[in-house]
Every structure is written in structure tokens, then in C-alpha cells.
Short mmCIF file of N, CA and C in Angstrom, two decimals:
data_model
loop_
_atom_site.label_atom_id
_atom_site.label_comp_id
_atom_site.label_asym_id
_atom_site.label_seq_id
_atom_site.Cartn_x
_atom_site.Cartn_y
_atom_site.Cartn_z
N GLU P 5 54.63 288.68 162.33
CA GLU P 5 55.65 287.49 162.18
C GLU P 5 55.12 286.32 162.66
N PRO P 6 54.23 286.11 163.87
CA PRO P 6 53.73 284.86 164.28
C PRO P 6 52.81 284.20 163.25
N VAL P 7 52.02 285.09 162.51
CA VAL P 7 50.98 284.70 161.52
C VAL P 7 51.97 284.05 160.45
N ARG P 8 52.95 284.71 159.78
CA ARG P 8 53.89 284.30 158.81
C ARG P 8 54.37 282.93 159.02
N LYS P 9 55.00 282.65 160.42
CA LYS P 9 55.50 281.53 160.87
C LYS P 9 54.35 280.45 160.82
N ALA P 10 53.36 280.64 161.39
CA ALA P 10 52.26 279.44 161.52
C ALA P 10 51.92 279.24 160.00
N MET P 11 51.79 280.02 159.09
CA MET P 11 51.27 279.72 157.68
C MET P 11 52.48 278.92 157.19
N HIS P 12 53.65 279.45 157.30
CA HIS P 12 54.66 278.67 156.63
C HIS P 12 54.86 277.19 157.18
N GLU P 13 54.64 276.99 158.36
CA GLU P 13 54.65 275.65 158.92
C GLU P 13 53.50 274.85 158.44
N ARG P 14 52.37 275.44 158.33
CA ARG P 14 51.26 274.67 157.89
C ARG P 14 51.36 274.34 156.52
N LEU P 15 51.84 275.21 155.69
CA LEU P 15 51.95 274.98 154.29
C LEU P 15 53.26 273.84 153.77
N LEU P 16 54.12 274.00 154.59
CA LEU P 16 55.29 273.13 154.41
C LEU P 16 55.32 271.97 155.26
N ASP P 17 54.37 271.50 156.02
CA ASP P 17 54.46 270.40 156.82
C ASP P 17 53.98 269.24 156.11
N ALA P 18 54.81 268.26 155.88
CA ALA P 18 54.45 267.04 155.03
C ALA P 18 53.24 266.22 155.62
N GLY P 19 53.03 266.41 156.90
CA GLY P 19 52.22 265.74 157.72
C GLY P 19 50.89 266.25 157.90
N SER P 20 50.67 267.51 157.36
CA SER P 20 49.58 268.38 157.62
C SER P 20 48.36 267.86 156.79
N ALA P 21 47.17 267.82 157.39
CA ALA P 21 46.13 267.37 156.54
C ALA P 21 45.40 268.58 155.78
N TRP P 22 46.01 269.76 156.00
CA TRP P 22 45.49 270.99 155.25
C TRP P 22 46.12 270.93 153.73
N ALA P 23 45.32 271.33 152.83
CA ALA P 23 45.58 271.36 151.36
C ALA P 23 44.81 272.36 150.81
N ALA P 24 45.36 273.01 149.78
CA ALA P 24 44.56 274.01 149.06
C ALA P 24 43.48 273.16 148.24
N SER P 25 42.22 273.91 148.04
CA SER P 25 41.08 273.21 147.31
C SER P 25 41.54 272.72 145.95
N MET P 26 42.31 273.38 145.24
CA MET P 26 42.70 272.90 143.94
C MET P 26 43.63 271.67 144.08
N MET P 27 44.39 271.57 145.09
CA MET P 27 45.35 270.41 145.20
C MET P 27 44.44 269.33 145.61
N ARG P 28 43.33 269.46 146.30
CA ARG P 28 42.46 268.48 146.71
C ARG P 28 41.66 267.95 145.44
N ASP P 29 41.24 268.77 144.65
CA ASP P 29 40.63 268.47 143.49
C ASP P 29 41.50 267.54 142.67
N ILE P 30 42.72 267.99 142.33
CA ILE P 30 43.74 267.17 141.54
C ILE P 30 43.74 265.79 142.34
N ALA P 31 44.05 265.86 143.44
CA ALA P 31 44.30 264.40 144.15
C ALA P 31 43.02 263.51 144.16
N GLN P 32 41.80 264.14 143.89
CA GLN P 32 40.68 263.33 143.72
C GLN P 32 40.34 263.11 142.23
N GLY P 33 41.06 263.60 141.40
CA GLY P 33 40.93 263.35 139.98
C GLY P 33 39.70 264.14 139.24
N ALA P 34 39.35 265.36 139.94
CA ALA P 34 38.22 266.24 139.34
C ALA P 34 38.60 266.55 137.96
N PRO P 35 37.47 266.61 137.16
CA PRO P 35 37.76 266.87 135.74
C PRO P 35 37.86 268.22 135.51
N ARG P 36 37.35 269.27 136.42
CA ARG P 36 37.39 270.72 136.27
C ARG P 36 38.04 271.20 137.48
N LEU P 37 38.87 272.31 137.29
CA LEU P 37 39.48 273.08 138.31
C LEU P 37 39.05 274.42 138.30
N GLU P 38 39.44 275.22 139.29
CA GLU P 38 39.29 276.73 139.23
C GLU P 38 40.39 277.47 138.62
N ALA P 39 41.23 276.86 137.85
CA ALA P 39 42.41 277.24 137.27
C ALA P 39 42.23 278.67 136.67
N ARG P 40 41.20 278.70 135.75
CA ARG P 40 41.03 280.00 134.98
C ARG P 40 40.78 281.06 135.97
N ASP P 41 39.76 280.75 136.92
CA ASP P 41 39.21 281.80 137.78
C ASP P 41 40.28 282.15 138.84
N ILE P 42 41.20 281.37 139.24
CA ILE P 42 42.18 281.84 140.17
C ILE P 42 43.43 282.15 139.56
N VAL P 43 44.15 281.10 138.80
CA VAL P 43 45.52 281.37 138.36
C VAL P 43 45.38 282.22 137.13
N GLY P 44 44.60 281.95 136.18
CA GLY P 44 44.38 282.70 134.97
C GLY P 44 44.19 284.13 135.19
N ASP P 45 43.26 284.33 136.16
CA ASP P 45 42.92 285.69 136.54
C ASP P 45 43.92 286.43 137.11
N MET P 46 44.81 285.76 138.13
CA MET P 46 45.87 286.22 138.74
C MET P 46 46.96 286.79 137.82
N ALA P 47 47.25 285.90 136.81
CA ALA P 47 48.17 286.20 135.78
C ALA P 47 47.77 287.23 134.83
N GLY P 48 46.49 287.32 134.52
CA GLY P 48 45.92 288.61 133.76
C GLY P 48 46.06 289.77 134.20
N ARG P 49 45.68 289.72 135.63
CA ARG P 49 45.75 291.08 136.38
C ARG P 49 47.30 291.62 136.47
N ALA P 50 48.08 290.64 136.79
CA ALA P 50 49.37 291.00 136.93
C ALA P 50 50.16 291.67 135.44
N GLU P 51 49.70 290.84 134.44
CA GLU P 51 50.19 291.42 133.19
C GLU P 51 49.65 292.71 132.59
N ARG P 52 48.40 292.99 133.11
CA ARG P 52 47.69 294.13 132.81
C ARG P 52 48.38 295.23 133.57
N LEU P 53 48.99 295.03 134.58
CA LEU P 53 49.83 296.09 135.53
C LEU P 53 51.16 296.14 135.05
N GLY P 54 51.58 295.29 134.04
CA GLY P 54 53.02 295.38 133.49
C GLY P 54 53.90 294.55 134.20
N HIS P 55 53.43 293.59 134.85
CA HIS P 55 54.28 292.61 135.54
C HIS P 55 54.48 291.30 134.65
N ALA P 56 55.56 290.79 134.49
CA ALA P 56 55.77 289.61 133.79
C ALA P 56 55.63 288.52 134.81
N VAL P 57 55.00 287.48 134.55
CA VAL P 57 54.73 286.54 135.62
C VAL P 57 54.98 285.10 134.98
N PRO P 58 56.09 284.78 134.48
CA PRO P 58 56.45 283.51 133.66
C PRO P 58 56.10 282.30 134.46
N LEU P 59 56.49 282.30 135.73
CA LEU P 59 56.14 281.13 136.56
C LEU P 59 54.70 280.81 136.66
N LEU P 60 54.05 281.78 136.88
CA LEU P 60 52.49 281.70 137.08
C LEU P 60 51.88 281.42 135.78
N ARG P 61 52.34 281.87 134.70
CA ARG P 61 51.91 281.30 133.29
C ARG P 61 52.25 279.88 133.16
N THR P 62 53.28 279.46 133.43
CA THR P 62 53.65 278.01 133.53
C THR P 62 52.94 277.14 134.22
N ALA P 63 52.72 277.66 135.49
CA ALA P 63 51.69 276.87 136.32
C ALA P 63 50.25 276.85 135.65
N TYR P 64 49.93 277.90 135.18
CA TYR P 64 48.54 278.06 134.54
C TYR P 64 48.44 276.95 133.38
N ALA P 65 49.64 276.95 132.52
CA ALA P 65 49.61 276.03 131.26
C ALA P 65 49.45 274.59 131.77
N HIS P 66 50.16 274.21 132.89
CA HIS P 66 50.12 272.88 133.46
C HIS P 66 48.62 272.57 133.80
N LEU P 67 48.12 273.46 134.44
CA LEU P 67 46.75 273.18 134.89
C LEU P 67 45.72 273.09 133.71
N GLN P 68 46.03 273.86 132.59
CA GLN P 68 45.05 273.71 131.57
C GLN P 68 45.30 272.29 130.95
N VAL P 69 46.61 271.75 130.86
CA VAL P 69 46.91 270.54 130.33
C VAL P 69 46.06 269.35 131.05
N TYR P 70 46.27 269.64 132.50
CA TYR P 70 45.60 268.51 133.52
C TYR P 70 44.02 268.47 133.05
N GLU P 71 43.46 269.69 133.02
CA GLU P 71 42.03 269.76 132.64
C GLU P 71 41.70 269.11 131.28
N ALA P 72 42.51 269.39 130.25
CA ALA P 72 42.24 268.63 128.98
C ALA P 72 42.41 267.33 129.09
N GLN P 73 43.43 266.72 129.76
CA GLN P 73 43.58 265.25 129.74
C GLN P 73 42.51 264.64 130.55
N GLN P 74 41.88 265.38 131.72
CA GLN P 74 40.76 264.77 132.35
C GLN P 74 39.56 264.71 131.53
N LEU P 75 39.48 265.47 130.43
CA LEU P 75 38.24 265.45 129.72
C LEU P 75 38.29 264.32 128.69
N ARG P 76 39.38 263.55 128.40
CA ARG P 76 39.46 262.65 127.39
C ARG P 76 38.86 261.44 127.91
#
């Protein structure tokens, strides 16, 4: 419980300097993300196990659009 509470506070604190690496990449305008390796892989694994992951697929689609726009 203490670990869960600490992570919850860190992740939801608007003033926190902590951010996921992919979020930092987006904020810096990086042309490439780890979207396929992280989000795409997770979605593929879930689907191979028979789990529908529509929100994860939507997030992945948005990340793919971001990458395509950065390459223009």
C-alpha cells in the first residue's frame, strides 16, 4: 500500500518534475518515440492472449500519428 500511494502521488502531482521518458520525448519534439517497442508490443501481447485493448490501441494510433507528423 505505501508503494502504491507514493506512485499515485508522484504520477498525479502536477508540480512533479518526474515524467515518463516518452512524455519527455514528446515535450522536446523528438521525431521518434519508443511507441512500437513499448505500447505496440504491449498491445500485441495482450491481443495474443485474447485480451481486447481498445484504449491501448487508440493510444498507439495517436503515437503513430505523432511520429508521422514529426517526419514531415
